[in-house]
XYZ file of C-alpha atoms in Angstrom:
603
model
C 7.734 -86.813 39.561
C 5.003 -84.220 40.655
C 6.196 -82.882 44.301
C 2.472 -82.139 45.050
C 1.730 -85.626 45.885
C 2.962 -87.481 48.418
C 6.461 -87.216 48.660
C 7.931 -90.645 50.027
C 11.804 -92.551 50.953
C 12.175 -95.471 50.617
C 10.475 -98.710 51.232
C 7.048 -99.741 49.662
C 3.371 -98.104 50.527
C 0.157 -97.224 48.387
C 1.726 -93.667 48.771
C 4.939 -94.300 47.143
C 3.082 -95.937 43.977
C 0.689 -93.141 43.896
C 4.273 -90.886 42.949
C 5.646 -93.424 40.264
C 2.367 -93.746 38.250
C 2.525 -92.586 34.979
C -0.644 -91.249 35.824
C 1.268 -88.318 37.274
C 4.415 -87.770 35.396
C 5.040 -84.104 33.207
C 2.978 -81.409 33.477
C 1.199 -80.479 30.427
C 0.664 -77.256 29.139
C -2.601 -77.268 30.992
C -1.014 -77.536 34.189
C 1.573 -74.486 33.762
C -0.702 -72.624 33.125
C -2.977 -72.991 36.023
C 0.250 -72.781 38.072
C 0.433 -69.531 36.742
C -2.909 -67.905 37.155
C -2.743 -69.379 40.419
C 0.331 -67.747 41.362
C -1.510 -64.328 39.966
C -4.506 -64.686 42.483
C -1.546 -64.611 45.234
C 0.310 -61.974 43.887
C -2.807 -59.890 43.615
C -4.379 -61.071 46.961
C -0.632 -60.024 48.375
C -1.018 -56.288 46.953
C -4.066 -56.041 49.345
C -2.675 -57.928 52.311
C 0.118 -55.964 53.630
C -0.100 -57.538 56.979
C 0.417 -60.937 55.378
C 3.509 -59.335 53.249
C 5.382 -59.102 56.596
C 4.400 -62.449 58.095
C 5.532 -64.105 55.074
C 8.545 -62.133 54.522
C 7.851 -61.156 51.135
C 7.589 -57.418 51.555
C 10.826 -56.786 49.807
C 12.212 -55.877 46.912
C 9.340 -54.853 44.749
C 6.838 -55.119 46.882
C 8.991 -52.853 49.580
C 6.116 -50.305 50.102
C 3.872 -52.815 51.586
C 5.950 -52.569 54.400
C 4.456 -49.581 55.429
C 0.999 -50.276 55.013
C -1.982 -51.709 56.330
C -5.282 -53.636 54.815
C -7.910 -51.732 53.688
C -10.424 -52.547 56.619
C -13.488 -50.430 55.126
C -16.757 -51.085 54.042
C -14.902 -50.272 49.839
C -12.047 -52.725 50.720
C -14.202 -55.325 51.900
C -16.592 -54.816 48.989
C -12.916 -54.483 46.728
C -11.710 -57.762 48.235
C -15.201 -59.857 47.500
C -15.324 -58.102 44.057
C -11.789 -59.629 43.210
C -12.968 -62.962 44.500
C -15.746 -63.016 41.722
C -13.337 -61.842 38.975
C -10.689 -65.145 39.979
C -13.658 -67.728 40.780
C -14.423 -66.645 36.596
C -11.240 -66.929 35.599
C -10.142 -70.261 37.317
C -13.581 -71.461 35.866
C -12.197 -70.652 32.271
C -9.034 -73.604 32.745
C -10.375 -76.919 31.459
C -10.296 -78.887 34.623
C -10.374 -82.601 32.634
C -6.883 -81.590 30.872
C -5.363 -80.719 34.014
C -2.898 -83.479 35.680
C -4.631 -85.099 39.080
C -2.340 -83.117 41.643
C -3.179 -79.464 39.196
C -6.776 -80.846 39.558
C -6.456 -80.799 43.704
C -4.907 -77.318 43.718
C -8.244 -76.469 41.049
C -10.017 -77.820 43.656
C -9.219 -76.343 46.362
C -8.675 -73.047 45.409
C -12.773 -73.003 43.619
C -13.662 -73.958 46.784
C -11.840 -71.060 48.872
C -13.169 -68.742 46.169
C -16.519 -70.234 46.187
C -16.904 -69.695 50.205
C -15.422 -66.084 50.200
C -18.273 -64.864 47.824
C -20.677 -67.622 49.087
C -21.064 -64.810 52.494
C -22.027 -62.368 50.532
C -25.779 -63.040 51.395
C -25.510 -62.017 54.990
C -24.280 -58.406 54.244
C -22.708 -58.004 58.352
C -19.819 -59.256 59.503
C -16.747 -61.110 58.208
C -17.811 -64.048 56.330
C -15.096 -64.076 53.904
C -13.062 -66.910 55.637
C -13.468 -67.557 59.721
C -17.370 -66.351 60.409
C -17.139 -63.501 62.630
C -20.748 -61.383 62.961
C -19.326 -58.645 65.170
C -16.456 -56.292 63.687
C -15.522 -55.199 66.981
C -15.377 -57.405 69.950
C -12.593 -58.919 72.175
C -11.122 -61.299 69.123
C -12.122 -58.748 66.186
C -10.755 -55.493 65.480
C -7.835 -53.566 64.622
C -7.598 -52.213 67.882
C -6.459 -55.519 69.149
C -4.672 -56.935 65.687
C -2.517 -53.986 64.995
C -0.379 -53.209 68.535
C 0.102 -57.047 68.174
C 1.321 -57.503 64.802
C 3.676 -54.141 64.804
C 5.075 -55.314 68.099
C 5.730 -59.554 67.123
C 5.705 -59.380 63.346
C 7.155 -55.700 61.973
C 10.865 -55.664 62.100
C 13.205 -53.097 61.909
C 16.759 -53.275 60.794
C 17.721 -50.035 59.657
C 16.024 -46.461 58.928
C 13.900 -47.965 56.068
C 11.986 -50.406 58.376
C 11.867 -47.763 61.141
C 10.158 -45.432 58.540
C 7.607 -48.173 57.252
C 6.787 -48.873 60.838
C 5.688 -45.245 61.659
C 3.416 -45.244 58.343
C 2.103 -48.522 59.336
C 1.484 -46.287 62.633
C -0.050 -43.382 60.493
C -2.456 -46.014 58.862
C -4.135 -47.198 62.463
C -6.308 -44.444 62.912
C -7.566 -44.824 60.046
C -8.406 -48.618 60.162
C -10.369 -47.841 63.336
C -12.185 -45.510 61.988
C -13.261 -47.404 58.759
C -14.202 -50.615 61.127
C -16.267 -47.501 62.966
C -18.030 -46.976 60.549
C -18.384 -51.021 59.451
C -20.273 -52.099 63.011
C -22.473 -48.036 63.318
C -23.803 -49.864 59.528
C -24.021 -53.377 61.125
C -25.553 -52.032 64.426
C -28.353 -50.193 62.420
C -29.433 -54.056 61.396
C -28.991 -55.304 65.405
C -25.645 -56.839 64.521
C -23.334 -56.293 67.532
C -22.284 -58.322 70.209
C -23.567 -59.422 73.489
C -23.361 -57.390 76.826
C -20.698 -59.376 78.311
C -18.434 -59.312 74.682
C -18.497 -55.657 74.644
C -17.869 -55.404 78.577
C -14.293 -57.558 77.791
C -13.967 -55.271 74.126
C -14.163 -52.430 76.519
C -11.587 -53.459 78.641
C -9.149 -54.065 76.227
C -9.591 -50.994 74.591
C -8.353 -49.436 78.035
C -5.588 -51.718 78.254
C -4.077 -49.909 75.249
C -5.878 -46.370 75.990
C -5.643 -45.584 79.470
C -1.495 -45.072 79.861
C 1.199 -42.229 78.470
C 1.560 -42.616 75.098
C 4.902 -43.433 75.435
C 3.915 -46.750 77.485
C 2.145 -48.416 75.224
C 3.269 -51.609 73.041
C 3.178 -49.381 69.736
C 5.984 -46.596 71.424
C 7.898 -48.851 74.138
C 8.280 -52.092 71.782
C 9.403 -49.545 68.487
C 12.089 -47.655 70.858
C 13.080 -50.902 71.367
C 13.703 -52.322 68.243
C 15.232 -48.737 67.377
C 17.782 -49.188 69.985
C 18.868 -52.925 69.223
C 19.118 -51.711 65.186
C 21.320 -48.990 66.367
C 19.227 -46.153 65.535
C 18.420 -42.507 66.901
C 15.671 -42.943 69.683
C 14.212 -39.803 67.605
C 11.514 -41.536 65.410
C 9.957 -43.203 68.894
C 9.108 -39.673 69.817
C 7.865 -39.479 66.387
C 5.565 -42.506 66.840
C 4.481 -40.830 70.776
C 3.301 -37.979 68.745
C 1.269 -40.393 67.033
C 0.122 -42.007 69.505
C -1.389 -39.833 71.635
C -2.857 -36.991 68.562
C -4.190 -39.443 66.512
C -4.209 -43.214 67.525
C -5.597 -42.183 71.090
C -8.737 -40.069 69.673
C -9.296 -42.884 67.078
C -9.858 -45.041 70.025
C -11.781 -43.432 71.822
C -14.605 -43.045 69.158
C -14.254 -46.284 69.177
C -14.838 -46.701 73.119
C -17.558 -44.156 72.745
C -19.438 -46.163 70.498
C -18.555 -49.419 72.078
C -20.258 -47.688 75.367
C -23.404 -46.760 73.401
C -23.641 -50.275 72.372
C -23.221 -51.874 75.618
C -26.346 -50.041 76.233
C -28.653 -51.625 74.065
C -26.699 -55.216 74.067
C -29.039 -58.575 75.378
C -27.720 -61.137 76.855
C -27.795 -63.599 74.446
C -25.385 -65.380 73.523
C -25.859 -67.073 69.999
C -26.339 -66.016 66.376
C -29.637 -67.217 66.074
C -30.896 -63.714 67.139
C -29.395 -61.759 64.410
C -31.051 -61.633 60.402
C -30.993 -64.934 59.199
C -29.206 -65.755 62.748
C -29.991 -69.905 61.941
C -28.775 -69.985 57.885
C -25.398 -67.927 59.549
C -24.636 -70.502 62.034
C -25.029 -72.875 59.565
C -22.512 -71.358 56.592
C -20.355 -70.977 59.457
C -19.915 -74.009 60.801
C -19.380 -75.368 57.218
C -16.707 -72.208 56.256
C -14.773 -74.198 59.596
C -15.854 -77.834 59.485
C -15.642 -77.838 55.376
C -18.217 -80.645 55.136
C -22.104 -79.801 56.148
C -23.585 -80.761 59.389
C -26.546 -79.688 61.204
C -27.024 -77.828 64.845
C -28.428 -80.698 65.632
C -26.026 -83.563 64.348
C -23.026 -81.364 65.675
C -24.903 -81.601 69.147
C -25.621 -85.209 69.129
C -22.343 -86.088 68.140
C -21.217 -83.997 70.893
C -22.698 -85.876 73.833
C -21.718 -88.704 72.039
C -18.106 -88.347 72.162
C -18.291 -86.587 75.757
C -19.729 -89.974 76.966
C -17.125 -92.212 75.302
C -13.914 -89.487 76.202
C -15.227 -89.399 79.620
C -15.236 -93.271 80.235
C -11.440 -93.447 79.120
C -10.623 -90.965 81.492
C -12.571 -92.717 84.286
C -10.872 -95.444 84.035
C -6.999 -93.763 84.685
C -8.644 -91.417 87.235
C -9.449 -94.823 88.854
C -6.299 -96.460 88.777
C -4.713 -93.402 90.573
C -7.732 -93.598 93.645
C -9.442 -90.974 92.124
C -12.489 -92.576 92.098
C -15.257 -90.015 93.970
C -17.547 -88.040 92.144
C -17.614 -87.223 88.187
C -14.960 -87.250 86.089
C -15.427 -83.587 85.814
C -15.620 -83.282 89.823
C -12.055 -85.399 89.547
C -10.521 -83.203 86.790
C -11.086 -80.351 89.235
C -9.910 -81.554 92.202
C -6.586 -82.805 89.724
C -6.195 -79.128 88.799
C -6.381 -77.698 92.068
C -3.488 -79.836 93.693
C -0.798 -77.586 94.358
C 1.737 -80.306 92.497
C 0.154 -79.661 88.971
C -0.064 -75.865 89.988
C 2.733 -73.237 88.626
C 3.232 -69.820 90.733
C 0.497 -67.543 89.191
C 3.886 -64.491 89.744
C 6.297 -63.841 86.931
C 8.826 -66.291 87.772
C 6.445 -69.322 88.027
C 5.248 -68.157 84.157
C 8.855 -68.474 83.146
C 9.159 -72.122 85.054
C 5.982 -72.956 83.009
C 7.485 -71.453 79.256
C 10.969 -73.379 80.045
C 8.559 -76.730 80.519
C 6.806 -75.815 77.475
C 10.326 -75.557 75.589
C 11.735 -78.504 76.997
C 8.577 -80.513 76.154
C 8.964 -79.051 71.988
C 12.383 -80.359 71.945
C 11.539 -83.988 73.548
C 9.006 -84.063 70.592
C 11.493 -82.773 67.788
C 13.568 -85.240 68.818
C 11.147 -88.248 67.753
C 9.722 -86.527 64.840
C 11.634 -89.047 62.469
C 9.919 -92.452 63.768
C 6.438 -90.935 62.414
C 7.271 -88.702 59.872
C 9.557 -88.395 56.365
C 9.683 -85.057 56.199
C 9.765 -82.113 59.020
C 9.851 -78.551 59.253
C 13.127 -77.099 58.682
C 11.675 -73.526 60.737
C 12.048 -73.287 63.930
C 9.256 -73.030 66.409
C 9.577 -70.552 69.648
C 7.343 -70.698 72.574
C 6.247 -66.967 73.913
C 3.359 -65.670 76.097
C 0.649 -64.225 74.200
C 0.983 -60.325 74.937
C 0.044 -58.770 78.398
C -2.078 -56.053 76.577
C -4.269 -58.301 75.028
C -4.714 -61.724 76.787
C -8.052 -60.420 78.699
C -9.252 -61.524 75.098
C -6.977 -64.200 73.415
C -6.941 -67.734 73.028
C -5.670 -70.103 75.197
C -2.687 -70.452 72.367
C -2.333 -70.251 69.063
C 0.074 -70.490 66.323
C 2.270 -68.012 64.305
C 4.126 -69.320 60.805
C 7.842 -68.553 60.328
C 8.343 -66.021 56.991
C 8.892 -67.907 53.972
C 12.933 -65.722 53.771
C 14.006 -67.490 57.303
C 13.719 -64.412 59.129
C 11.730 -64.299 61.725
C 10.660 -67.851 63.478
C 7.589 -69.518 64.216
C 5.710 -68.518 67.252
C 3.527 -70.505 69.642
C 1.893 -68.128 71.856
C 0.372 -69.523 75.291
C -1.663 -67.166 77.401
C -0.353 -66.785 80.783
C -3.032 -64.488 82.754
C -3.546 -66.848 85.514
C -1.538 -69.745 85.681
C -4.169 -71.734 87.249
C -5.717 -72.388 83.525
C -2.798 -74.088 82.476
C -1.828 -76.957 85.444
C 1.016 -79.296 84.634
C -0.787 -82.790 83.575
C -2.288 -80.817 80.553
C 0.748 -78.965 79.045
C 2.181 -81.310 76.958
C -0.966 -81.779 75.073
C -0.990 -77.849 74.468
C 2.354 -78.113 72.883
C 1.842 -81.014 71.015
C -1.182 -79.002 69.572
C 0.477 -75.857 68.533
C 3.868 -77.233 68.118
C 5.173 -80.701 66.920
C 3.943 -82.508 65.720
C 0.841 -79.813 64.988
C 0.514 -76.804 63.770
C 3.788 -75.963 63.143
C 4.699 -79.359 61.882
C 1.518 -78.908 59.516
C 2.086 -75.899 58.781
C 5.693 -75.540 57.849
C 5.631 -78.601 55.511
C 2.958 -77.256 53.349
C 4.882 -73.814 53.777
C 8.252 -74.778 52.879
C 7.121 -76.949 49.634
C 7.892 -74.910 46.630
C 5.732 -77.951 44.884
C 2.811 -76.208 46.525
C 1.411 -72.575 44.714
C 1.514 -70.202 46.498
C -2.299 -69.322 47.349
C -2.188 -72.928 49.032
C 0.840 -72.643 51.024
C -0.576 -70.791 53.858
C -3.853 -71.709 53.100
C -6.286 -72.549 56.334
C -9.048 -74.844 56.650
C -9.738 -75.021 60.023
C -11.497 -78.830 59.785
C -8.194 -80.049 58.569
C -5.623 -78.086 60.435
C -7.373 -77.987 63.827
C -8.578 -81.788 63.400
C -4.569 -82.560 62.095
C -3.585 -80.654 65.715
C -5.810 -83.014 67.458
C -4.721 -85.831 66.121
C -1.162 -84.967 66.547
C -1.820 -84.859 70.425
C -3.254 -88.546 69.593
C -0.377 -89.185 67.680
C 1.657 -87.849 70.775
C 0.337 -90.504 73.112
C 0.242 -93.456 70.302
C 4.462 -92.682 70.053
C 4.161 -93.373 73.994
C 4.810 -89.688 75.024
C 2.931 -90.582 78.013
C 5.117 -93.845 79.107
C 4.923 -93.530 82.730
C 3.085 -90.555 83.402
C -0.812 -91.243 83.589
C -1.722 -87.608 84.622
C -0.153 -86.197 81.352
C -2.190 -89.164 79.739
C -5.383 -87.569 81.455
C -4.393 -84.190 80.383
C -4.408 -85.433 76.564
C -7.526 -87.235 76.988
C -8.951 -84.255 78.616
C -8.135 -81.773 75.552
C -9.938 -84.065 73.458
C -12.947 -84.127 76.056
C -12.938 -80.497 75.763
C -12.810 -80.307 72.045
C -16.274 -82.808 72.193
C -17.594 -80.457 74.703
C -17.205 -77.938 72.022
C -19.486 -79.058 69.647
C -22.105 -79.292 72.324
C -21.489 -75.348 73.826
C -21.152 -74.130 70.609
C -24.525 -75.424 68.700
C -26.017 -75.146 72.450
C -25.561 -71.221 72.618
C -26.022 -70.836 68.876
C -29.120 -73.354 67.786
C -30.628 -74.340 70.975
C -30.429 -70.341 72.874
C -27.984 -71.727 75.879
C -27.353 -69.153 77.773
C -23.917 -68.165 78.349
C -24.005 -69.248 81.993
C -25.410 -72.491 80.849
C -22.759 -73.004 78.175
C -20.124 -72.082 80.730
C -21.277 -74.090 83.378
C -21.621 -77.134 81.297
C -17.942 -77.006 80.284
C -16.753 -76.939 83.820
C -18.637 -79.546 85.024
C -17.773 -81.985 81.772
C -14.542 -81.227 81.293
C -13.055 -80.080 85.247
C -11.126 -76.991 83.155
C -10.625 -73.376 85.360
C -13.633 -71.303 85.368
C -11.152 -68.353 84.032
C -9.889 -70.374 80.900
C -13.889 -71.773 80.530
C -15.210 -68.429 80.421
C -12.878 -67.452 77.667
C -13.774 -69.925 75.903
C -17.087 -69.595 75.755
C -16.700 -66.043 75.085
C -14.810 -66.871 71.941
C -17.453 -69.166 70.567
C -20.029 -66.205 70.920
C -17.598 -64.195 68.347
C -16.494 -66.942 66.099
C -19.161 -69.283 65.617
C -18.281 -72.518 64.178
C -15.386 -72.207 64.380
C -14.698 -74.324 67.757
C -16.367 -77.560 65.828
C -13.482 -77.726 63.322
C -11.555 -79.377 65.960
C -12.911 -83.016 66.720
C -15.019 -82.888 63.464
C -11.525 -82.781 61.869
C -10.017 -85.595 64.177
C -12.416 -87.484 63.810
C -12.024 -87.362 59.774
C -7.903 -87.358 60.133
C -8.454 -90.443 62.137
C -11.342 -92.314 59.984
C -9.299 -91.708 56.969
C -6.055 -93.628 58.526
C -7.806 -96.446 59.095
C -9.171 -96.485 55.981
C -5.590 -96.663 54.461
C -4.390 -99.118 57.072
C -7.200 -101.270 56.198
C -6.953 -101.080 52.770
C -2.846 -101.999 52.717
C -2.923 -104.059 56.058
C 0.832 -105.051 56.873
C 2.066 -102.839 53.458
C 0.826 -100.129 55.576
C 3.085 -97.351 56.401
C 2.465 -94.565 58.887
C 5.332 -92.285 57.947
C 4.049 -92.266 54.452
C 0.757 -91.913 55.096
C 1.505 -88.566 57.173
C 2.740 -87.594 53.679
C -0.178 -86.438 52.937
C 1.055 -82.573 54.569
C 2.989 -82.096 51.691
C -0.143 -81.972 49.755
C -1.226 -78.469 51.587
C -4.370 -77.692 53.620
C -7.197 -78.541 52.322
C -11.214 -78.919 52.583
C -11.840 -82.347 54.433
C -13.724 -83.681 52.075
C -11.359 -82.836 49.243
C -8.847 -84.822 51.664
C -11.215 -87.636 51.724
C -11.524 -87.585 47.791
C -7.660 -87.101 47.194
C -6.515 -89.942 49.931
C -8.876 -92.722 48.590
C -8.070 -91.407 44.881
C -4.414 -92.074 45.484
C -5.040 -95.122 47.690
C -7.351 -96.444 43.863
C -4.378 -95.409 41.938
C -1.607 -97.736 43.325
C-alpha cells in the first residue's frame, strides 16, 4: 500500500478503498525513479537554501557547512536559482508521466506546476516572483535586513564551538546580502519599481529599530551571548560578533537607509501594482502564484462583497441575541472590542496573561484532535510573540515548522505591539488558525510523512494551506469549540469576515486604484478590527499582492470539496478520513480538486 494516498484505520469510507485498489499497489520502476530525481531537485534546491538547512534540521553531517551560510540574495543567485528551475522543469518533463503509478503522477504534478510558476515570473524582470509575488525587494515584509536578525535569533542554534563558529559566518555573510538586495531594488528603482511612501516610511523605521542602538544591544549580539552562555561557552566570540556588528553590519545598513531615504523621496502614494510595468498582468500572475486557480480583479471583488454580505448577516444575528443590536455590524464589532472585558493590559504582564490564554486554548484543541482526525502531528507547537525588533512590520501571526531531526519545535508567533488588536472573543480563532487544527496540524502531517518526497514536504501553496487554516477555525466551531460562549463564536465568524474583506481591499487597491485610506477605512468599518492591526494589514497587501486572497478562495474550495465527498458517500461518509487527505502534501487547489474526485471515482 502506497503511503501517499490517504492513509486510513479502520472502518469503511471512499478513502479507505481508494488505498486497497489494485490500482495503487507496487511501485514500478517508473515510479522509483521519479522518487529519485525528485529527491535530487531537493537536494540541489537545499545546497542553495542554507536558511532552509537550519529550519529543517538537515544542516548536518554532510551538509555541515551550510550552517554557516546564507542564500545567495543577488541579482546572479536569483538568475542561478531560475536557471536551475529550467534545467529540473526539462528533466521532470523527460519521465513518462502515463507509466507512472496515480499517487507518483500527483507528486509529477505538483512539482511541474511549482517549477512551471517559478520560471513562469520570469517575464516581469523586478521583484520576487519566484513563489509569494513580492514587487519591492526592500520594504517592511521584504529584505534581509528584517529576515536575518530573526532567523539567527529563533532558528540558528548553538550547542557547542562548531555552531557558535557557523553563527558568526552566518554573521559575516549579512553585509553582504544587504548589499546584493542594494543593488537588486537601485536596478528595480531605475524601472519605477519601489514601494509606496508610507511602505518605505515603516521600512525606514525598522531599519532603525536594528540600527540606532550599541552594537552590543542588538538581537544579532545580545541573543548569540545568550545562547553562548546556556551552551557553556566563552562569552569571547559575542565580542567577536559586536565587532561585526558595528564595522560591517551597521555600514551595510545604512546604505541601505540611505537609499531607502532617497526613495522615499520620489515614492507616490499609491497603493497598488497597477502602476508599475505591466502593473495589471502582475496582479494577475500573482493572485494565481497564491490562489493556484485563475480569477479575475474583478471576480475576486465581486465575490468579495458577496461573502461580506452573507458573513455579516450571521454575525448580526448573535450580535442580536446578546442586545447588540444598534448600528452596523462593523459599528458593533467595535464597540465589542473596546469593552474593557475582552481587553488584555497593553504592559508586559497583560501580554504574558494573553500568551498563557493562547497556550491553554492549543492544548483544549490537542486534546480533541482525535474525534476529527486519524492522524496528528507528533511535533510540538509553541506559542511566542513575534520579535520586538520587528513587529512595526509583521503579521498579525504566522507559523514556524518544527525541523524534520526533533530539535527545535514548531513556533506560532502572535504579534503583541498593542494588545488592543488582539481582544479576547477573537483569540481562539487565531490559534485555531496557526495552531491545531491549522497550520501546524497541516503542516506537520505532510512534514512528518516519509511517504511524501521531499520537495513536497514543506511545500506551500498558499490557496490550500491558508484556505485549510480557515477551515480549521470552521472546523473549530463545527466540533462545538464555541459551546457556550457566543462572543468567541463572533470572533470566528469575524476572522472569516475579514478574510472576505480581503479579497475586496486587495483587488480594490490593486485593480480598481483604492487608495490606501480607502482600503483601510473600508476594513474597519466592515469588519470592526483596531485601526493599528487594519493598517498593517493593508500595508501588507501593498507588498504581497495576492497573496491575502488565498485565504477564503481556499476555504471556500476546502469546504466545496467536502461536500462533494459527503454527497457523493452520504451516511458511508467519514470526516476523519476525509481529512486524510493532509497526508497527501500541499498542493495546487485544483490539483486537490482533481486528486479528491479521482480517488472518490476510484472506490
Amino acid at each position: 500500500m502506497d503511503r501517499r494516498l490517504f492513509l486510513t484505520t479502520t472502518g469503511a469510507s471512499a478513502i479507505a478503498a481508494v488505498t486497497t485498489s489494485p490500482v495503487f499497489a507496487q511501485p514500478a520502476a517508473q515510479d522509483t525513479r521519479l522518487r529519485a530525481m525528485l529527491d535530487g531537485f531537493f537536494y540541489e534546491r537545499l545546497e542553495d537554501a542554507p536558511e532552509q538547512a537550519t529550519r529543517l534540521g538537515l544542516d548536518t553531517g554532510a551538509r555541515a557547512g551550510l550552517r554557516g551560510k546564507l542564500s545567495d540574495v543577488s541579482a546572479a543567485g536569483v538568475a542561478r536559482d531560475l536557471a536551475r528551475s529550467k534545467v529540473q522543469l526539462r528533466q521532470l518533463g523527460g519521465v513518462d508521466r502515463t507509466k507512472l503509478s496515480a499517487a507518483s503522477q500527483l507528486d509529477y504534478d505538483v512539482v511541474h506546476y511549482q517549477l512551471s510558476r517559478e520560471i513562469g515570473g520570469e517575464r516581469f524582470g523586478y521583484g520576487e516572483t519566484a513563489g509569494r509575488y513580492a514587487p519591492y525587494v526592500l520594504s517592511q515584509l521584504t529584505g534581509a535586513y528584517r529576515d536575518v536578525p530573526d532567523f539567527l535569533d529563533s532558528q540558528h542554534r548553538v550547542k557547542d564551538a562548531a555552531d557558535a563558529d557557523a553563527y558568526l559566518s552566518r554573521l559575516e555573510a549579512f553585509p553582504k546580502a544587504m548589499d546584493d538586495e542594494l543593488g537588486r531594488q537601485k536596478a528595480d528603482a531605475a524601472k519605477g519599481v519601489f514601494a509606496p511612501d508610507y511602505i518605505l516610511d515603516t521600512t525606514l523605521k525598522l531599519q532603525a529599530a536594528l540600527r540606532d542602538q550599541p552594537a552590543a544591544q542588538t538581537v544579532l549580539v545580545a541573543s548569540f551571548a545568550t545562547k553562548l552562555a546556556a551552551a557553556g561557552l566563552s562569552p569571547e566570540r559575542a565580542a567577536q560578533a559586536e565587532k561585526i556588528v558595528a564595522e560591517a553590519v551597521f555600514p551595510a545598513l545604512d546604505r541601505q537607509r540611505a537609499l531607502v531615504e532617497q526613495l522615499r523621496v520620489k515614492a507616490t502614494h499609491d497603493a497598488g501594482v497597477w502602476r508599475l510595468p505591466e502593473g495589471e498582468a502582475f496582479y494577475v500572475a500573482a493572485a494565481e502564484a497564491a490562489t493556484t486557480t485563475r480569477l479575475t480583479g474583478d471576480e475576486i471583488h465581486r465575490l468579495g462583497l458577496e461573502q461580506v454580505a452573507q458573513i455579516s448577516g450571521r454575525i448580526d444575528a448573535i450580535l442580536k441575541a446578546q442586545g447588540m443590536s444598534q448600528g452596523t455590524v462593523g459599528d458593533r464589532l467595535v464597540a465589542l472590542n473596546k469593552r474593557p472585558d475582552q481587553l488584555f493590559p497593553n504592559t508586559d504582564p497583560g501580554r504574558e496573561a494573553l500568551l498563557a490564554q493562547l497556550n491553554v486554548q492549543v492544548k483544549a484543541m490537542q486534546a480533541r484532535l482525535g474525534e476529527a482526525f486519524n492522524t496528528v502531528p507528533k511535533a510540538p507547537v509553541e506559542v511566542r510573540r513575534v520579535p520586538p525588533t520587528i513587529q512595526a512590520g509583521a503579521p498579525g501571526g504566522y507559523y514556524q515548522n518544527a525541523s524534520l531531526d526533533g530539535s527545535r519545535p514548531a513556533i506560532y508567533f502572535i504579534n503583541l505591539r498593542d494588545t488592543f488588536d488582539r481582544p479576547k472573543f477573537g483569540l481562539a480563532t487565531l490559534t485555531h488558525h496557526e495552531a491545531v487544527p491549522g497550520h501546524h496540524l497541516q503542516v506537520s502531517v505532510a512534514l512528518e510523512s516519509d511517504a511524501i518526497p521531499l520537495i513536497r514536504r514543506r511545500g506551500f501553496y498558499s490557496g490550500y494551506s491558508e484556505g485549510w487554516a480557515l477551515y480549521a477555525e470552521q472546523l473549530a466551531d463545527e466540533m462545538g469549540m464555541y459551546e457556550g460562549d457566543p462572543l468567541g463564536q463572533v470572533g470566528y465568524l469575524q476572522s472569516l469576515l475579514f478574510r472576505a474583506t480581503r479579497l475586496v481591499v486587495d483587488s480594490g487597491m490593486h485593480v480598481k486604484q483604492w487608495s490606501r485610506e480607502k482600503a483601510t477605512d473600508y476594513l474597519i468599518a466592515t469588519t470592526g478590527i483596531a485601526r493599528g492591526r487594519s493598517q498593517g494589514e493593508i500595508d501588507r497587501y501593498t507588498v504581497w499582492p495576492g497573496q491575502a486572497c488565498s485565504y477564503k478562495i481556499g476555504h471556500t474550495v476546502w469546504n466545496d470539496l467536502r461536500e462533494e465527498v459527503k454527497k457523493a458517500r452520504g451516511a458511508k461518509f467519514d470526516l476523519k478520513a476525509f481529512h486524510e487527505v493532509l497526508t497527501m502534501g500541499a498542493m495546487p487547489l485544483d490539483t486537490l480538486k482533481q486528486a479528491v474526485r479521482e480517488r472518490m471515482r476510484v472506490a
